[in-house]
Every structure is written in structure tokens, then in C-alpha cells.
Amino acid sequence: GAGVSQSPSNKVTEKGKDVELRCDPISGHTALYWYRQRLGQGLEFLIYFQGNSAPDKSGLPSDRFSAERTGESVSTLTIQRTQQEDSAVYLCASSASSGRAFNEQFFGPGTRLTVL
Amino acid sequence: AQSVTQLGSHVSVSEGALVLLRCNYSSSVPPYLFWYVQYPNQGLQLLLKYTTGATLVKGINGFEAEFKKSETSFHLTKPSAHMSDAAEYFCAVTRIDQTGANNLFFGTGTRLTVIP
């Protein structure tokens, strides 16, 4: 079946512009995660959605970052008034959720964002 | 709080030689530990994981890792490197919350180069 998909694969924008990044999780996966990978750094957790529960936004770096998810489907990460330090690869992952057992996260290929 | 440290941002080995990628973790609770691999222009792929039970875990492509609580380590090894192993490797740690969700905390990654 299809894996996690993300679009666009690459995005170049000018400083101060808003951008939207899209993630299509694996069908049936109730959990969805956004991570950021800046050059030379590890992946940073940004936000997590689980079903209809309130999202965990503890990793969002500033109020310019927001994300939405409709039900258990597509998620959109929005960055307002982009800054050069927002340049990174943004990765989305999804997983099933079944109590306290480990649920493998499946990652998409990422969106490479470049802010000029 | 959880975190991981990967020693060596770049590792080069000759084809057929031993691969050793180091990872040390910090966790206030029993950790769940992971190694992910990222091939060029591809998404992250789970290589192996330690949750409970046997401390020596085997993953895909001949890789294995050993959880050593006394050393707070989870080093990744492969007896004989292959050209196709060239990639970036990330160590990650998490704990499982009551919903089964798991925010991953990643190291900064180690880029493995295999020399023919």
C-alpha cells in the first residue's frame, strides 16, 4: 500500500512569505507527527496529532508555526512570515495507535524548505 | 527527559570492514531505543528497535545493536560493510505514553561512507 506522502518535495520562498506543507499519512493511522531536520542537526519534534484529541504542540518553535489535521487524514503545517532559520527539511510520520504497545512511525520523504 | 548523543558525525569504513556507529542515551525512565536509516533522497526507515526483552536486537540488512544499561549505550554494528550501507543513521529514544504515541528524540545523525 501507499506510504506517507508529502508535498511539495521542495519549496523555495522569500523571507516574510507564508508557506503550507502537506502530509498524507498512511490510511488508518491515527497518529501523525511533524519533525524538522535542520542542516547538521538531528530531527526536532514539532507537533503530534492523535485521533480527535487535542494536538501536542510542545515542539513548535514559535507562534509562526501551526498545524491542522482533519480527522485522521491529511495534515497541513503552516509557517507564517518565514525566516531564514526556518530553512530545513520538514518530515511527517504516521503510526497506528493501540494502547501502550510500540507503534512504528513511518516517515514520508520530507519537504525541503529554503527561505531566501 | 530523553536525549541521545551520537559520537562522530561522519564515519568512513572500507567495504567488508566492521561498521560501528555509537549512540549514548539519557532517559529518566526505561527507554525505548531505535536506529533509523536515511538513504539519499528517501524518507527515514526503521532499522531496528529495542523495547523490552533481549538486549541484543537484530534489524534489517544485517545490522544489530545492543542495549547496555550500565553504559547507557545502544551502539549499531554490522560485521561487514556493503556499498549499499552508505547512508545517514539516526539514533532515537522515546518512552511510550498511555495512548501508545511516542515522540521520538533523535541524535544529530552519523553519515556512513563505504570506501570500495
Short mmCIF file of C-alpha atoms in Angstrom, two decimals:
data_model
loop_
_atom_site.label_atom_id
_atom_site.label_comp_id
_atom_site.label_asym_id
_atom_site.label_seq_id
_atom_site.Cartn_x
_atom_site.Cartn_y
_atom_site.Cartn_z
CA GLY A 1 0.00 0.00 0.00
CA ALA A 2 0.98 3.63 -0.21
CA GLY A 3 3.32 5.09 2.34
CA VAL A 4 3.34 8.56 3.85
CA SER A 5 3.44 11.22 1.17
CA GLN A 6 4.39 14.85 1.45
CA SER A 7 4.08 17.81 -0.85
CA PRO A 8 5.75 19.75 -2.20
CA SER A 9 9.06 17.92 -2.20
CA ASN A 10 10.89 21.22 -2.46
CA LYS A 11 9.78 24.74 -1.66
CA VAL A 12 11.75 27.94 -2.12
CA THR A 13 10.23 31.06 -0.67
CA GLU A 14 11.17 34.59 0.19
CA LYS A 15 11.61 35.76 3.74
CA GLY A 16 8.34 37.01 5.16
CA LYS A 17 6.09 34.84 3.00
CA ASP A 18 3.76 32.18 4.37
CA VAL A 19 4.14 28.53 3.36
CA GLU A 20 1.96 25.44 3.68
CA LEU A 21 3.35 21.94 3.78
CA ARG A 22 1.12 18.92 3.31
CA CYS A 23 1.25 15.41 4.69
CA ASP A 24 -0.87 12.44 3.67
CA PRO A 25 -0.49 9.70 6.28
CA ILE A 26 -0.93 6.01 5.77
CA SER A 27 -4.61 5.16 5.68
CA GLY A 28 -5.87 4.05 9.08
CA HIS A 29 -3.03 5.56 11.05
CA THR A 30 -4.45 7.62 13.88
CA ALA A 31 -1.22 9.25 14.99
CA LEU A 32 0.61 11.84 12.92
CA TYR A 33 3.87 13.63 13.75
CA TRP A 34 5.76 16.55 12.27
CA TYR A 35 9.54 16.85 12.68
CA ARG A 36 12.08 19.34 11.43
CA GLN A 37 15.60 18.47 10.28
CA ARG A 38 17.92 21.44 10.01
CA LEU A 39 21.29 21.10 8.36
CA GLY A 40 23.80 19.47 10.66
CA GLN A 41 21.23 18.86 13.37
CA GLY A 42 19.06 15.98 14.40
CA LEU A 43 15.35 15.82 13.90
CA GLU A 44 13.31 18.01 16.18
CA PHE A 45 9.78 17.07 17.18
CA LEU A 46 7.28 19.79 16.28
CA ILE A 47 3.72 18.59 16.79
CA TYR A 48 1.72 15.40 17.25
CA PHE A 49 -1.89 14.54 16.43
CA GLN A 50 -3.71 11.54 17.89
CA GLY A 51 -7.20 10.90 16.63
CA ASN A 52 -9.62 13.55 17.83
CA SER A 53 -7.55 14.50 20.88
CA ALA A 54 -6.04 17.95 21.26
CA PRO A 55 -2.68 18.01 19.48
CA ASP A 56 0.60 18.10 21.38
CA LYS A 57 2.14 21.37 20.20
CA SER A 58 5.01 21.37 22.66
CA GLY A 59 7.67 21.24 19.96
CA LEU A 60 6.54 24.19 17.86
CA PRO A 61 9.39 26.72 17.93
CA SER A 62 7.27 29.87 17.70
CA ASP A 63 3.72 31.12 17.18
CA ARG A 64 4.52 31.48 13.47
CA PHE A 65 4.18 27.71 13.25
CA SER A 66 0.81 26.00 13.27
CA ALA A 67 -0.63 22.72 12.05
CA GLU A 68 -4.02 21.28 11.38
CA ARG A 69 -5.33 17.83 10.77
CA THR A 70 -8.78 16.90 9.53
CA GLY A 71 -9.91 13.77 11.33
CA GLU A 72 -7.41 11.02 10.73
CA SER A 73 -6.37 12.19 7.30
CA VAL A 74 -4.33 14.97 5.77
CA SER A 75 -2.32 17.39 7.87
CA THR A 76 -1.04 20.83 6.92
CA LEU A 77 1.90 22.56 8.58
CA THR A 78 1.82 26.33 8.11
CA ILE A 79 4.72 28.66 8.68
CA GLN A 80 3.84 32.34 8.67
CA ARG A 81 6.27 35.15 7.92
CA THR A 82 9.06 32.71 7.14
CA GLN A 83 12.56 33.43 8.35
CA GLN A 84 15.86 32.11 7.05
CA GLU A 85 16.27 29.93 10.14
CA ASP A 86 13.12 28.08 9.09
CA SER A 87 15.07 26.53 6.22
CA ALA A 88 15.04 22.80 6.87
CA VAL A 89 13.60 19.50 5.78
CA TYR A 90 10.18 19.01 7.31
CA LEU A 91 9.31 15.38 7.87
CA CYS A 92 5.94 13.87 8.57
CA ALA A 93 5.37 10.46 10.12
CA SER A 94 2.31 8.41 10.95
CA SER A 95 1.65 5.40 13.11
CA ALA A 96 -1.15 3.23 14.31
CA SER A 97 -2.09 3.58 17.94
CA SER A 98 -3.06 0.64 20.07
CA GLY A 99 -2.57 1.28 23.73
CA ARG A 100 0.83 1.03 25.33
CA ALA A 101 2.46 -1.10 22.66
CA PHE A 102 5.12 0.44 20.49
CA ASN A 103 3.81 1.65 17.16
CA GLU A 104 6.39 2.15 14.46
CA GLN A 105 6.41 5.55 12.88
CA PHE A 106 6.54 5.56 9.10
CA PHE A 107 8.17 8.61 7.64
CA GLY A 108 7.46 10.49 4.46
CA PRO A 109 10.24 11.70 2.14
CA GLY A 110 10.06 15.22 3.54
CA THR A 111 9.67 18.73 2.18
CA ARG A 112 12.85 20.71 1.76
CA LEU A 113 12.09 24.35 2.57
CA THR A 114 14.53 27.06 1.59
CA VAL A 115 13.89 30.60 2.75
CA LEU A 116 15.86 33.19 0.82
CA ALA B 1 13.71 13.94 29.76
CA GLN B 2 15.15 11.90 26.94
CA SER B 3 18.07 12.64 24.65
CA VAL B 4 20.67 10.84 22.59
CA THR B 5 24.23 11.62 21.63
CA GLN B 6 25.81 10.20 18.52
CA LEU B 7 29.59 10.28 18.53
CA GLY B 8 31.01 11.10 15.14
CA SER B 9 29.03 12.95 12.52
CA HIS B 10 30.95 11.13 9.78
CA VAL B 11 32.27 7.58 9.74
CA SER B 12 34.18 6.01 6.86
CA VAL B 13 34.83 2.30 6.56
CA SER B 14 36.19 0.10 3.83
CA GLU B 15 33.88 -2.32 2.10
CA GLY B 16 33.87 -5.55 4.11
CA ALA B 17 35.04 -3.89 7.30
CA LEU B 18 33.19 -3.69 10.59
CA VAL B 19 30.67 -0.89 10.97
CA LEU B 20 30.34 0.66 14.44
CA LEU B 21 28.12 3.68 14.98
CA ARG B 22 27.93 4.94 18.53
CA CYS B 23 24.90 6.13 20.44
CA ASN B 24 24.54 7.04 24.08
CA TYR B 25 21.21 7.94 25.59
CA SER B 26 19.85 9.78 28.56
CA SER B 27 16.46 8.87 29.94
CA SER B 28 14.72 9.28 33.26
CA VAL B 29 12.61 6.20 32.61
CA PRO B 30 13.36 2.87 30.93
CA PRO B 31 13.96 3.86 27.34
CA TYR B 32 12.79 2.58 24.05
CA LEU B 33 15.66 2.91 21.60
CA PHE B 34 15.78 2.98 17.83
CA TRP B 35 18.09 3.23 14.89
CA TYR B 36 16.76 4.79 11.70
CA VAL B 37 18.48 4.94 8.33
CA GLN B 38 18.03 7.63 5.71
CA TYR B 39 19.19 6.86 2.21
CA PRO B 40 19.76 9.80 -0.15
CA ASN B 41 16.50 11.42 -1.20
CA GLN B 42 14.45 8.95 0.78
CA GLY B 43 12.49 9.03 3.99
CA LEU B 44 13.63 7.62 7.30
CA GLN B 45 13.37 3.87 7.63
CA LEU B 46 13.37 1.94 10.88
CA LEU B 47 16.46 -0.25 11.07
CA LEU B 48 15.87 -1.84 14.45
CA LYS B 49 14.41 -1.17 17.86
CA TYR B 50 14.80 -2.11 21.49
CA THR B 51 11.71 -2.04 23.66
CA THR B 52 11.93 -4.83 26.22
CA GLY B 53 13.42 -8.30 26.47
CA ALA B 54 16.60 -9.38 24.74
CA THR B 55 19.20 -6.65 24.82
CA LEU B 56 20.80 -7.67 21.52
CA VAL B 57 18.43 -6.76 18.75
CA LYS B 58 18.76 -7.59 15.10
CA GLY B 59 17.48 -5.42 12.33
CA ILE B 60 17.33 -5.30 8.60
CA ASN B 61 20.30 -5.55 6.26
CA GLY B 62 22.47 -7.41 8.77
CA PHE B 63 22.61 -4.63 11.37
CA GLU B 64 22.32 -5.24 15.07
CA ALA B 65 22.54 -3.19 18.25
CA GLU B 66 23.00 -3.99 21.90
CA PHE B 67 21.28 -2.17 24.73
CA LYS B 68 23.72 -1.74 27.61
CA LYS B 69 22.01 -0.12 30.54
CA SER B 70 25.20 0.16 32.59
CA GLU B 71 26.84 2.14 29.80
CA THR B 72 23.64 3.91 28.65
CA SER B 73 24.60 2.89 25.16
CA PHE B 74 22.92 1.46 22.09
CA HIS B 75 25.69 1.14 19.50
CA LEU B 76 24.89 -0.06 16.00
CA THR B 77 27.11 -2.66 14.36
CA LYS B 78 27.42 -4.68 11.19
CA PRO B 79 30.21 -7.21 10.70
CA SER B 80 30.88 -6.43 7.05
CA ALA B 81 30.06 -3.15 5.33
CA HIS B 82 28.49 -3.10 1.90
CA MET B 83 28.48 -0.23 -0.53
CA SER B 84 24.70 -0.04 -0.20
CA ASP B 85 25.05 0.77 3.51
CA ALA B 86 26.19 4.29 2.69
CA ALA B 87 23.54 6.49 4.28
CA GLU B 88 22.82 8.64 7.29
CA TYR B 89 21.97 6.85 10.51
CA PHE B 90 19.98 8.30 13.37
CA CYS B 91 19.68 7.00 16.90
CA ALA B 92 16.47 7.88 18.73
CA VAL B 93 14.90 7.41 22.12
CA THR B 94 11.38 7.65 23.41
CA ARG B 95 9.02 6.46 26.05
CA ILE B 96 5.54 5.24 25.39
CA ASP B 97 2.67 7.25 26.79
CA GLN B 98 -0.74 5.87 27.66
CA THR B 99 -2.09 6.37 24.15
CA GLY B 100 0.72 4.44 22.53
CA ALA B 101 2.13 7.57 20.97
CA ASN B 102 5.82 8.15 21.08
CA ASN B 103 7.56 11.42 20.35
CA LEU B 104 11.00 10.49 19.11
CA PHE B 105 14.09 12.34 20.29
CA PHE B 106 16.80 11.99 17.68
CA GLY B 107 20.54 12.32 17.69
CA THR B 108 22.28 14.54 15.17
CA GLY B 109 23.00 11.63 12.86
CA THR B 110 26.08 9.86 11.56
CA ARG B 111 26.85 9.80 7.87
CA LEU B 112 28.39 6.48 6.89
CA THR B 113 30.66 6.36 3.87
CA VAL B 114 31.77 3.00 2.50
CA ILE B 115 35.03 3.03 0.59
CA PRO B 116 35.39 0.44 -2.17
#
